[in-house]
Amino acid sequence: MTLPLHTYCKTKRISHPTICKLVDITYSNPNDLHEMDFAYFTESYNHACQYASSVERPLVILGSSVPDNFNGKIAYSVEHPERLAANDIIKIYPNGRINILIRNSDPSNSLFVTESCNSKCIFCSQPPRNSNGIDINEDIIQIIPLIDSNLNTIGITGGEPTLLEDKFVDILHNIKHYLPNTYVHILSNGRKLSSRDLSRELAEAASENATWGIPLYSHSKQKHDYLVQTSGAFIETIRGIYNIAAFRQKIEIRFVLTTHNAYYLKEYVEFIWRNMPFIDHLAIMAIEPIGYAKYYFHKLWIEPYTVSDDLMRSLEYLEQRGIHASLYNFPLCTIPVEVHRFAKKSISQWKTKYLDTCEMCSLKKQCCGLFSSSNTVTTSKMIHALCD
Amino acid sequence: MEPNFSIAVSTELYPLVAMHRACYFFIDRCWIWISPNDGSLVNINFLKKDIELCENKIKLEFSNELIEQAVRYQIDQETGEIREAIISAALKEALPHS
Amino acid sequence: MDWALPESNFIESDSYMLLPFRYKLLNTPINKCLLVSDAGEHFLLAEDDFRDFISKKLDVTCEPYKSLEAKNIAYTGNDPMLDLIATKVRTKKAYLRSGPSLHEIVVTLRCDHSCHYCQVTRKPLSNVDCDMSKVTADHVIRNILESPSRDITVEFQGGEPLLNFSIIEYITHKLDTKKEEWGKSISYTIVSTLHHISTDIINFFVKYDFNICTSIDGPEWLHNSNRQCAGANTYKKTVNAIYRLRYHIESRKISALTTISKQALGYTKEVVDTYIELGFDSIFLRPISEYGFASKMPSGKAYSICEYLDFYIGALNYILEINRSGKFFTEVYSSILLSSILTPYSHGYIDLRSPCGGGIGTIVYNYDGGVFTCDEARMIAEMGNSQFKMGHVSDSYNNLISSDAVYVCMNSSITECIPGCDECAYQPFCGECPVQSLVNNGTPISNRKDSVHCKKHKTLFDTLFELLYSSDDNKQILNTWALHQAEIVSAHPRC
């Protein structure tokens, strides 16, 4: 089931975008709550009335009735109440739009810290909008202290987080402070990590539970630079990887399978083994067909079965050498059964879809499915139901 | 001391280092010494350790070995300093992490 | 709008520069040029392509060039990534960082066997003055604890070490008590005929998690012929001891090695089959050494290096056949070489390092307190040459490690600088012990043309590379050997 990360409501007295955390007052005593930025979330109108007079914080009411003795901010008549839950962190706009920034029940929440990026990957699924200078998502500062410290995993992405330099160091410090037990997964192209100083600062700020997910698309400098559309990217990235590895950060390397690099998987995994045997994980990923990837789909897409043998041998090669490897975004019917054990349910639940033919498939539960953004053109032609 | 045969080699065409290295590969089979000749030529003198050895074979192998060593010398010219830089860097930082 | 620039825009230049590498031509059946980078990465080029490569005519947009660049044998543009290559070279030389990690203790020279190839000047059972004393042992313990390496292996040898079991107990107990205080992690090994094991000794081995190493030269008749002990069936006694130990100790902690005598040369299959029947998953086919009693052998027992290599390669091929039929079984020496060829790490084998591991990788403590750079150094001292004696164990670790013996050892074994080695394609994987050179050639730095060690290893490396590149099956098998030797644990969920 796809659960989008937004909905709509009516608002009263919300004059500017407001970030808040949803706390279900059905189960809590408002006198126990001390933090700012909480919003009360209730299905019971009576409850809301009861507490309306004693609270200062915004109320979010799923129903349409509003307590008339309340003078604070209210969001009500929520269009899709099932999309909200306790401990979610939302941003309410004056026009009634609600963005769900952190969905507590979702295993893969991400903090987008900036839209700016210093690379231009030819298959980027979230191309940066044109902007002067480097923007920072100001909401991040407010969000971090609100996140439930029991949250298992949080992703940090963008754009390119390392462009924020000191500000990114601060963000990581904050996360370490408020979420000491949360596993942090940072997506970065690693290029600015070629500065040893920046690497040191970021490594010190990041928690021991942090992993850096860094893309490397080829063993060949010119091929990687082409796919990233930036000269010098390959060398900077390798230096960056070595730098943060020296500061004992965990590293995941990400490889995106395209026609340009699919036929050199064997050379690629050998390169990984000889140059960075210390990595914690390697992810071989299929492209997500939105953004630039959709525009260039015809130039990039390769049916995984055409390199079945190489996929098998490469994954086994890595596994034999103690490097954990995974396949992300490959429906199980498109890859040989010998590598099913590497395939993960990698597509966020809110952007997954299945085809009609998938209903008959015995492996549907384990399969990652398709991107909800894909259409008949940008989907593998090999999708079919598998029988046990 | 009289050699069995000598090969005249031009020091303009072959680096001296390459000549020394080429000679090194034959010292199990022959006694070898280098003596001056006219102008830029030198004589590489061979005295067989085993009388049965074929002179022609040694001459042919030696000619190719000279080329082989000249090529290696050329590669070494281009990469020798880089090798020193790499090894210095590798060992300089080989201090244990505190 | 199509904004993406074509791949040709990202090629820094049409021309490339060479980075340091070594090469050799591999003969039939491969018939290609093997190029090896300073970090031990390798690539095969057809001869024509090699000539093009060094004449700068190779096409930078094509695959052979891209792999050469990925292996740091060439580069385009301005940045040869020297810092990254240095990191890889540093990994290969990681053994230089930790100091001696193998401490061999010769607890006695007494032995009840009279193996014809013995390389120890063994003494009869009555010579108890050839046993290590507690006073000496205390110094040994102190030196081991003072040495800088955190991870240490202590290996008890002899003669027959179990004849002085009380000292083994003493040393092990004391080291184990003090190791935490000194920040050490210690593993213990014993090299023994196992003829003298008892319940107490077995319990002791179990308590301290010992690794056991013994000798099995081949089938019963061969072993008994080589390794004589007052008419006993030495094979049966050793084998029975192995089976007895296996009740208490994991099989993988009990290993055996062969000493290939002249008699064994015609019996490749039988020697290997013996090991398989005895349940081992590896065999170490060692040639006879030239020291100790071995050098006094009648010429009928000696054999040439060519004879050994024929035997060895025959055995290797037979073992590969066994692997192809589904049984995992390795030859240890090849595994050691392969672990350096096929992984980013060094094999760390003391005798094959540049510089050699004498003193800085291993220290040998003789029963009388003499300290040596390696076992060979101790043996030549018994024969009158103390050139590689570091000193006496009553001296401090610092004085011992700064002795002339260690200095000469290191200085004579830096293959990056030795003629014949410096340009050899196998240099990153090889090394020669200067003590061996001294005995064979009269000088610590041998002339590589005459060196038996060089001939042996060139042949071994040639053979291994031919096997690696001639068939996918062999490549797969040899890779599993290398990874097993390097103790790389598979990421498979079942492992």
Short mmCIF file of C-alpha atoms in Angstrom, two decimals, chain C residues 101-107 132 140 144 153-157 191 350 361-366 370 372-376 378:
data_model
loop_
_atom_site.label_atom_id
_atom_site.label_comp_id
_atom_site.label_asym_id
_atom_site.label_seq_id
_atom_site.Cartn_x
_atom_site.Cartn_y
_atom_site.Cartn_z
CA SER C 101 54.78 -11.47 16.36
CA LEU C 102 56.12 -15.02 16.15
CA HIS C 103 58.24 -16.09 19.12
CA GLU C 104 59.75 -19.53 18.74
CA ILE C 105 61.02 -21.20 21.88
CA VAL C 106 63.37 -24.18 21.58
CA VAL C 107 62.69 -25.78 24.96
CA MET C 132 65.75 -24.75 28.88
CA VAL C 140 62.11 -15.32 27.52
CA ILE C 144 58.06 -11.57 24.78
CA THR C 153 52.08 -16.43 18.53
CA VAL C 154 54.32 -18.46 20.82
CA GLU C 155 55.60 -21.63 19.21
CA PHE C 156 57.25 -24.39 21.24
CA GLN C 157 59.82 -26.46 19.37
CA VAL C 191 55.58 -28.57 16.87
CA ILE C 350 58.54 -14.58 7.58
CA GLY C 361 58.95 -10.51 12.48
CA THR C 362 60.13 -13.52 14.44
CA ILE C 363 62.54 -14.19 17.28
CA VAL C 364 63.95 -17.59 18.19
CA TYR C 365 65.00 -18.36 21.76
CA ASN C 366 67.37 -21.27 22.15
CA GLY C 370 70.76 -17.56 22.82
CA PHE C 372 68.40 -15.54 17.00
CA THR C 373 66.72 -13.89 14.04
CA CYS C 374 65.24 -17.16 12.85
CA ASP C 375 65.52 -20.90 13.19
CA GLU C 376 68.12 -21.10 10.41
CA ARG C 378 70.14 -20.79 15.39
#
